[in-house]
Amino acid sequence: MKNKWKVGFFVLLGVVLIGLAIIVSMIFMPIKDDPLPENSKNTNQEVGFNVQTNKKDLNLIIEHYIEEEGMKGPVDYEVQLKDDVELMGSVPVFTSNLDFKLDFEPKALENGDILLKQKSISVGQLNLPVSYVLKVMRDSYNFPEWVKIQPTDELIYVSLQDMKLKSDIKVRAKEFNLKEDNISFRLLVPVDRAQ
């Protein structure tokens, strides 16, 4: 009888150690970033309109877009614009989910895209590396092609120039200052001018 308990204990210990080894290897596994889009000049003629907005209205648009485009994936996540861009959701760990919150500092780039640089992170009571959480997010959630998550660099690149809108309208960020609630975009509408 003693041998059965001893064997059972060592089998259970082996399973726990293998599980821990898998988790540790996933955390320290090298992360490969997707390439960022190159700055390309558009040769088509376009008419531009400037649009000024605020965080409240843009939050409504972001929420609608995430739900409308089916970008929720297997686990829900939420994006909120406050003084920073906040990304909240949960990471699957074993049989449960671990809540996380990432804060990003946004910057409008010269080409009209937006760069979100990771500022702070909270993942339950754990101290997980930011690159690991970003990798799990990238692999678990259904983000559009124009959102590039770069775990190694701890940033998210929002390529507005690659975002597909109706009537081939293009969006370029001009100003994205959340602290002062100063958000402006340029909408570019392609026109066909007869020669």
PDB file of C-alpha atoms in Angstrom:
ATOM      1  CA  MET A   1       0.000   0.000   0.000  1.00  0.00           C
ATOM      2  CA  LYS A   2       2.865   2.400   0.778  1.00  0.00           C
ATOM      3  CA  ASN A   3       4.339   1.996  -2.708  1.00  0.00           C
ATOM      4  CA  LYS A   4       1.081   3.039  -4.431  1.00  0.00           C
ATOM      5  CA  TRP A   5       0.976   6.315  -2.485  1.00  0.00           C
ATOM      6  CA  LYS A   6       4.656   6.901  -3.146  1.00  0.00           C
ATOM      7  CA  VAL A   7       4.215   6.311  -6.906  1.00  0.00           C
ATOM      8  CA  GLY A   8       1.099   8.493  -6.963  1.00  0.00           C
ATOM      9  CA  PHE A   9       2.948  11.295  -5.171  1.00  0.00           C
ATOM     10  CA  PHE A  10       5.863  11.220  -7.620  1.00  0.00           C
ATOM     11  CA  VAL A  11       3.520  11.107 -10.629  1.00  0.00           C
ATOM     12  CA  LEU A  12       1.640  14.140  -9.296  1.00  0.00           C
ATOM     13  CA  LEU A  13       4.916  15.922  -8.529  1.00  0.00           C
ATOM     14  CA  GLY A  14       6.127  15.170 -12.071  1.00  0.00           C
ATOM     15  CA  VAL A  15       2.937  16.603 -13.607  1.00  0.00           C
ATOM     16  CA  VAL A  16       3.245  19.793 -11.535  1.00  0.00           C
ATOM     17  CA  LEU A  17       6.942  20.197 -12.463  1.00  0.00           C
ATOM     18  CA  ILE A  18       6.225  19.641 -16.166  1.00  0.00           C
ATOM     19  CA  GLY A  19       3.406  22.222 -16.001  1.00  0.00           C
ATOM     20  CA  LEU A  20       5.715  24.734 -14.321  1.00  0.00           C
ATOM     21  CA  ALA A  21       8.442  24.050 -16.894  1.00  0.00           C
ATOM     22  CA  ILE A  22       5.976  24.710 -19.730  1.00  0.00           C
ATOM     23  CA  ILE A  23       4.831  28.010 -18.193  1.00  0.00           C
ATOM     24  CA  VAL A  24       8.399  29.189 -17.551  1.00  0.00           C
ATOM     25  CA  SER A  25       9.471  28.234 -21.089  1.00  0.00           C
ATOM     26  CA  MET A  26       6.497  30.145 -22.552  1.00  0.00           C
ATOM     27  CA  ILE A  27       7.421  33.244 -20.535  1.00  0.00           C
ATOM     28  CA  PHE A  28      11.077  33.200 -21.613  1.00  0.00           C
ATOM     29  CA  MET A  29      10.499  32.027 -25.198  1.00  0.00           C
ATOM     30  CA  PRO A  30      11.857  34.518 -27.767  1.00  0.00           C
ATOM     31  CA  ILE A  31       9.173  36.707 -29.275  1.00  0.00           C
ATOM     32  CA  LYS A  32       9.126  37.534 -32.961  1.00  0.00           C
ATOM     33  CA  ASP A  33       7.648  40.895 -33.977  1.00  0.00           C
ATOM     34  CA  ASP A  34       5.668  41.414 -37.162  1.00  0.00           C
ATOM     35  CA  PRO A  35       7.213  43.927 -39.579  1.00  0.00           C
ATOM     36  CA  LEU A  36       5.794  47.454 -39.412  1.00  0.00           C
ATOM     37  CA  PRO A  37       4.402  49.024 -42.585  1.00  0.00           C
ATOM     38  CA  GLU A  38       6.740  51.250 -44.533  1.00  0.00           C
ATOM     39  CA  ASN A  39       6.004  54.901 -45.176  1.00  0.00           C
ATOM     40  CA  SER A  40       4.640  55.031 -48.678  1.00  0.00           C
ATOM     41  CA  LYS A  41       3.539  58.093 -50.578  1.00  0.00           C
ATOM     42  CA  ASN A  42       0.140  57.896 -52.208  1.00  0.00           C
ATOM     43  CA  THR A  43       0.137  59.144 -55.796  1.00  0.00           C
ATOM     44  CA  ASN A  44      -3.679  59.285 -56.117  1.00  0.00           C
ATOM     45  CA  GLN A  45      -5.353  62.658 -55.918  1.00  0.00           C
ATOM     46  CA  GLU A  46      -7.300  63.155 -52.737  1.00  0.00           C
ATOM     47  CA  VAL A  47      -9.411  65.858 -51.136  1.00  0.00           C
ATOM     48  CA  GLY A  48      -8.877  66.247 -47.402  1.00  0.00           C
ATOM     49  CA  PHE A  49     -11.131  67.270 -44.543  1.00  0.00           C
ATOM     50  CA  ASN A  50      -9.980  68.017 -41.005  1.00  0.00           C
ATOM     51  CA  VAL A  51     -11.983  66.451 -38.182  1.00  0.00           C
ATOM     52  CA  GLN A  52     -11.686  67.538 -34.556  1.00  0.00           C
ATOM     53  CA  THR A  53     -13.011  65.193 -31.853  1.00  0.00           C
ATOM     54  CA  ASN A  54     -12.722  64.388 -28.157  1.00  0.00           C
ATOM     55  CA  LYS A  55     -12.049  61.324 -25.993  1.00  0.00           C
ATOM     56  CA  LYS A  56     -15.723  60.738 -25.162  1.00  0.00           C
ATOM     57  CA  ASP A  57     -16.825  60.565 -28.804  1.00  0.00           C
ATOM     58  CA  LEU A  58     -13.773  58.588 -29.908  1.00  0.00           C
ATOM     59  CA  ASN A  59     -14.382  56.020 -27.119  1.00  0.00           C
ATOM     60  CA  LEU A  60     -17.891  55.446 -28.512  1.00  0.00           C
ATOM     61  CA  ILE A  61     -16.501  54.989 -32.032  1.00  0.00           C
ATOM     62  CA  ILE A  62     -13.794  52.560 -30.845  1.00  0.00           C
ATOM     63  CA  GLU A  63     -16.329  50.493 -28.865  1.00  0.00           C
ATOM     64  CA  HIS A  64     -18.699  50.366 -31.847  1.00  0.00           C
ATOM     65  CA  TYR A  65     -15.897  49.430 -34.247  1.00  0.00           C
ATOM     66  CA  ILE A  66     -14.645  46.584 -32.020  1.00  0.00           C
ATOM     67  CA  GLU A  67     -18.151  45.119 -31.726  1.00  0.00           C
ATOM     68  CA  GLU A  68     -19.146  45.760 -35.361  1.00  0.00           C
ATOM     69  CA  GLU A  69     -15.983  44.265 -36.866  1.00  0.00           C
ATOM     70  CA  GLY A  70     -16.101  41.207 -34.595  1.00  0.00           C
ATOM     71  CA  MET A  71     -12.657  41.885 -33.118  1.00  0.00           C
ATOM     72  CA  LYS A  72     -13.496  40.457 -29.715  1.00  0.00           C
ATOM     73  CA  GLY A  73     -12.039  36.986 -30.264  1.00  0.00           C
ATOM     74  CA  PRO A  74     -12.468  34.218 -27.689  1.00  0.00           C
ATOM     75  CA  VAL A  75     -12.032  36.621 -24.750  1.00  0.00           C
ATOM     76  CA  ASP A  76     -13.399  40.155 -24.452  1.00  0.00           C
ATOM     77  CA  TYR A  77     -11.124  43.178 -24.288  1.00  0.00           C
ATOM     78  CA  GLU A  78     -11.831  46.877 -24.042  1.00  0.00           C
ATOM     79  CA  VAL A  79     -10.018  50.016 -25.165  1.00  0.00           C
ATOM     80  CA  GLN A  80     -10.602  53.267 -23.272  1.00  0.00           C
ATOM     81  CA  LEU A  81      -9.120  56.690 -23.955  1.00  0.00           C
ATOM     82  CA  LYS A  82      -8.396  58.564 -20.728  1.00  0.00           C
ATOM     83  CA  ASP A  83      -5.142  60.469 -20.132  1.00  0.00           C
ATOM     84  CA  ASP A  84      -3.519  57.463 -21.818  1.00  0.00           C
ATOM     85  CA  VAL A  85      -4.826  54.641 -23.994  1.00  0.00           C
ATOM     86  CA  GLU A  86      -5.970  51.850 -21.664  1.00  0.00           C
ATOM     87  CA  LEU A  87      -6.282  48.282 -22.899  1.00  0.00           C
ATOM     88  CA  MET A  88      -8.101  45.951 -20.488  1.00  0.00           C
ATOM     89  CA  GLY A  89      -8.902  42.283 -20.826  1.00  0.00           C
ATOM     90  CA  SER A  90      -7.906  38.868 -19.550  1.00  0.00           C
ATOM     91  CA  VAL A  91      -5.157  36.357 -20.288  1.00  0.00           C
ATOM     92  CA  PRO A  92      -5.976  32.624 -20.149  1.00  0.00           C
ATOM     93  CA  VAL A  93      -3.931  30.877 -17.435  1.00  0.00           C
ATOM     94  CA  PHE A  94      -4.629  27.169 -16.942  1.00  0.00           C
ATOM     95  CA  THR A  95      -8.382  26.888 -16.392  1.00  0.00           C
ATOM     96  CA  SER A  96      -9.079  30.496 -15.434  1.00  0.00           C
ATOM     97  CA  ASN A  97      -8.539  34.000 -16.789  1.00  0.00           C
ATOM     98  CA  LEU A  98      -6.201  36.590 -15.307  1.00  0.00           C
ATOM     99  CA  ASP A  99      -7.320  40.226 -15.681  1.00  0.00           C
ATOM    100  CA  PHE A 100      -4.824  42.749 -17.046  1.00  0.00           C
ATOM    101  CA  LYS A 101      -4.636  46.454 -17.768  1.00  0.00           C
ATOM    102  CA  LEU A 102      -2.031  48.083 -19.996  1.00  0.00           C
ATOM    103  CA  ASP A 103      -1.531  51.842 -20.307  1.00  0.00           C
ATOM    104  CA  PHE A 104      -0.035  53.238 -23.505  1.00  0.00           C
ATOM    105  CA  GLU A 105       1.223  56.696 -24.338  1.00  0.00           C
ATOM    106  CA  PRO A 106      -0.050  57.624 -27.823  1.00  0.00           C
ATOM    107  CA  LYS A 107       1.883  59.587 -30.423  1.00  0.00           C
ATOM    108  CA  ALA A 108       0.664  60.745 -33.841  1.00  0.00           C
ATOM    109  CA  LEU A 109       3.389  60.076 -36.415  1.00  0.00           C
ATOM    110  CA  GLU A 110       4.214  62.213 -39.452  1.00  0.00           C
ATOM    111  CA  ASN A 111       2.722  59.629 -41.817  1.00  0.00           C
ATOM    112  CA  GLY A 112      -0.645  59.828 -39.986  1.00  0.00           C
ATOM    113  CA  ASP A 113      -0.317  56.551 -38.088  1.00  0.00           C
ATOM    114  CA  ILE A 114      -0.412  56.241 -34.288  1.00  0.00           C
ATOM    115  CA  LEU A 115       2.277  54.700 -32.109  1.00  0.00           C
ATOM    116  CA  LEU A 116       1.233  53.402 -28.681  1.00  0.00           C
ATOM    117  CA  LYS A 117       4.255  53.021 -26.371  1.00  0.00           C
ATOM    118  CA  GLN A 118       3.662  50.846 -23.301  1.00  0.00           C
ATOM    119  CA  LYS A 119       3.723  52.906 -20.104  1.00  0.00           C
ATOM    120  CA  SER A 120       2.471  50.651 -17.278  1.00  0.00           C
ATOM    121  CA  ILE A 121       0.994  47.197 -16.739  1.00  0.00           C
ATOM    122  CA  SER A 122      -0.982  45.379 -14.087  1.00  0.00           C
ATOM    123  CA  VAL A 123      -1.778  41.667 -14.353  1.00  0.00           C
ATOM    124  CA  GLY A 124      -3.702  40.492 -11.312  1.00  0.00           C
ATOM    125  CA  GLN A 125      -1.187  40.020  -8.499  1.00  0.00           C
ATOM    126  CA  LEU A 126       1.529  38.697 -10.834  1.00  0.00           C
ATOM    127  CA  ASN A 127       4.614  40.451 -12.095  1.00  0.00           C
ATOM    128  CA  LEU A 128       4.635  39.183 -15.701  1.00  0.00           C
ATOM    129  CA  PRO A 129       6.923  40.662 -18.366  1.00  0.00           C
ATOM    130  CA  VAL A 130       5.183  43.174 -20.644  1.00  0.00           C
ATOM    131  CA  SER A 131       6.511  41.392 -23.733  1.00  0.00           C
ATOM    132  CA  TYR A 132       4.853  38.133 -22.605  1.00  0.00           C
ATOM    133  CA  VAL A 133       1.459  39.788 -22.017  1.00  0.00           C
ATOM    134  CA  LEU A 134       1.635  41.568 -25.403  1.00  0.00           C
ATOM    135  CA  LYS A 135       2.557  38.299 -27.138  1.00  0.00           C
ATOM    136  CA  VAL A 136      -0.369  36.461 -25.513  1.00  0.00           C
ATOM    137  CA  MET A 137      -2.676  39.339 -26.517  1.00  0.00           C
ATOM    138  CA  ARG A 138      -1.403  39.296 -30.098  1.00  0.00           C
ATOM    139  CA  ASP A 139      -1.861  35.535 -30.332  1.00  0.00           C
ATOM    140  CA  SER A 140      -5.207  35.337 -28.466  1.00  0.00           C
ATOM    141  CA  TYR A 141      -7.219  38.296 -29.734  1.00  0.00           C
ATOM    142  CA  ASN A 142      -8.624  39.009 -33.155  1.00  0.00           C
ATOM    143  CA  PHE A 143      -7.000  42.371 -33.981  1.00  0.00           C
ATOM    144  CA  PRO A 144      -7.359  43.879 -37.481  1.00  0.00           C
ATOM    145  CA  GLU A 145      -4.396  43.644 -39.884  1.00  0.00           C
ATOM    146  CA  TRP A 146      -3.635  47.352 -39.469  1.00  0.00           C
ATOM    147  CA  VAL A 147      -2.942  46.946 -35.723  1.00  0.00           C
ATOM    148  CA  LYS A 148       0.586  45.594 -35.247  1.00  0.00           C
ATOM    149  CA  ILE A 149       1.580  44.451 -31.768  1.00  0.00           C
ATOM    150  CA  GLN A 150       5.337  44.504 -31.184  1.00  0.00           C
ATOM    151  CA  PRO A 151       5.969  42.560 -27.925  1.00  0.00           C
ATOM    152  CA  THR A 152       9.762  42.947 -28.039  1.00  0.00           C
ATOM    153  CA  ASP A 153       9.561  46.742 -28.362  1.00  0.00           C
ATOM    154  CA  GLU A 154       6.579  46.943 -25.961  1.00  0.00           C
ATOM    155  CA  LEU A 155       4.460  48.952 -28.388  1.00  0.00           C
ATOM    156  CA  ILE A 156       1.409  48.809 -30.616  1.00  0.00           C
ATOM    157  CA  TYR A 157       1.541  50.375 -34.080  1.00  0.00           C
ATOM    158  CA  VAL A 158      -1.837  51.518 -35.430  1.00  0.00           C
ATOM    159  CA  SER A 159      -1.403  51.845 -39.186  1.00  0.00           C
ATOM    160  CA  LEU A 160      -4.311  54.130 -40.057  1.00  0.00           C
ATOM    161  CA  GLN A 161      -3.065  54.287 -43.661  1.00  0.00           C
ATOM    162  CA  ASP A 162      -3.893  50.546 -43.995  1.00  0.00           C
ATOM    163  CA  MET A 163      -7.330  50.756 -42.330  1.00  0.00           C
ATOM    164  CA  LYS A 164     -10.093  49.813 -44.786  1.00  0.00           C
ATOM    165  CA  LEU A 165     -13.050  52.206 -44.777  1.00  0.00           C
ATOM    166  CA  LYS A 166     -16.018  52.519 -47.103  1.00  0.00           C
ATOM    167  CA  SER A 167     -15.553  54.532 -50.302  1.00  0.00           C
ATOM    168  CA  ASP A 168     -11.738  54.157 -49.961  1.00  0.00           C
ATOM    169  CA  ILE A 169     -11.587  57.015 -47.451  1.00  0.00           C
ATOM    170  CA  LYS A 170      -8.220  57.213 -45.697  1.00  0.00           C
ATOM    171  CA  VAL A 171      -7.628  58.474 -42.165  1.00  0.00           C
ATOM    172  CA  ARG A 172      -4.500  60.256 -40.939  1.00  0.00           C
ATOM    173  CA  ALA A 173      -3.926  61.303 -37.334  1.00  0.00           C
ATOM    174  CA  LYS A 174      -2.805  64.912 -37.047  1.00  0.00           C
ATOM    175  CA  GLU A 175      -2.900  65.428 -33.272  1.00  0.00           C
ATOM    176  CA  PHE A 176      -3.490  62.824 -30.545  1.00  0.00           C
ATOM    177  CA  ASN A 177      -3.045  64.613 -27.213  1.00  0.00           C
ATOM    178  CA  LEU A 178      -5.318  62.837 -24.719  1.00  0.00           C
ATOM    179  CA  LYS A 179      -4.306  64.883 -21.669  1.00  0.00           C
ATOM    180  CA  GLU A 180      -5.552  68.090 -23.314  1.00  0.00           C
ATOM    181  CA  ASP A 181      -8.387  66.245 -25.146  1.00  0.00           C
ATOM    182  CA  ASN A 182      -7.003  67.547 -28.436  1.00  0.00           C
ATOM    183  CA  ILE A 183      -7.620  64.875 -31.068  1.00  0.00           C
ATOM    184  CA  SER A 184      -7.709  65.660 -34.765  1.00  0.00           C
ATOM    185  CA  PHE A 185      -7.674  63.588 -37.929  1.00  0.00           C
ATOM    186  CA  ARG A 186      -7.522  64.295 -41.630  1.00  0.00           C
ATOM    187  CA  LEU A 187      -9.977  62.353 -43.805  1.00  0.00           C
ATOM    188  CA  LEU A 188      -8.732  61.883 -47.359  1.00  0.00           C
ATOM    189  CA  VAL A 189     -11.331  61.159 -50.022  1.00  0.00           C
ATOM    190  CA  PRO A 190     -10.040  59.898 -53.388  1.00  0.00           C
ATOM    191  CA  VAL A 191     -11.283  61.899 -56.351  1.00  0.00           C
ATOM    192  CA  ASP A 192     -11.259  61.086 -60.027  1.00  0.00           C
ATOM    193  CA  ARG A 193     -10.381  64.258 -61.855  1.00  0.00           C
ATOM    194  CA  ALA A 194     -10.889  64.238 -65.605  1.00  0.00           C
ATOM    195  CA  GLN A 195      -7.829  65.449 -67.488  1.00  0.00           C
TER     196      GLN A 195
END
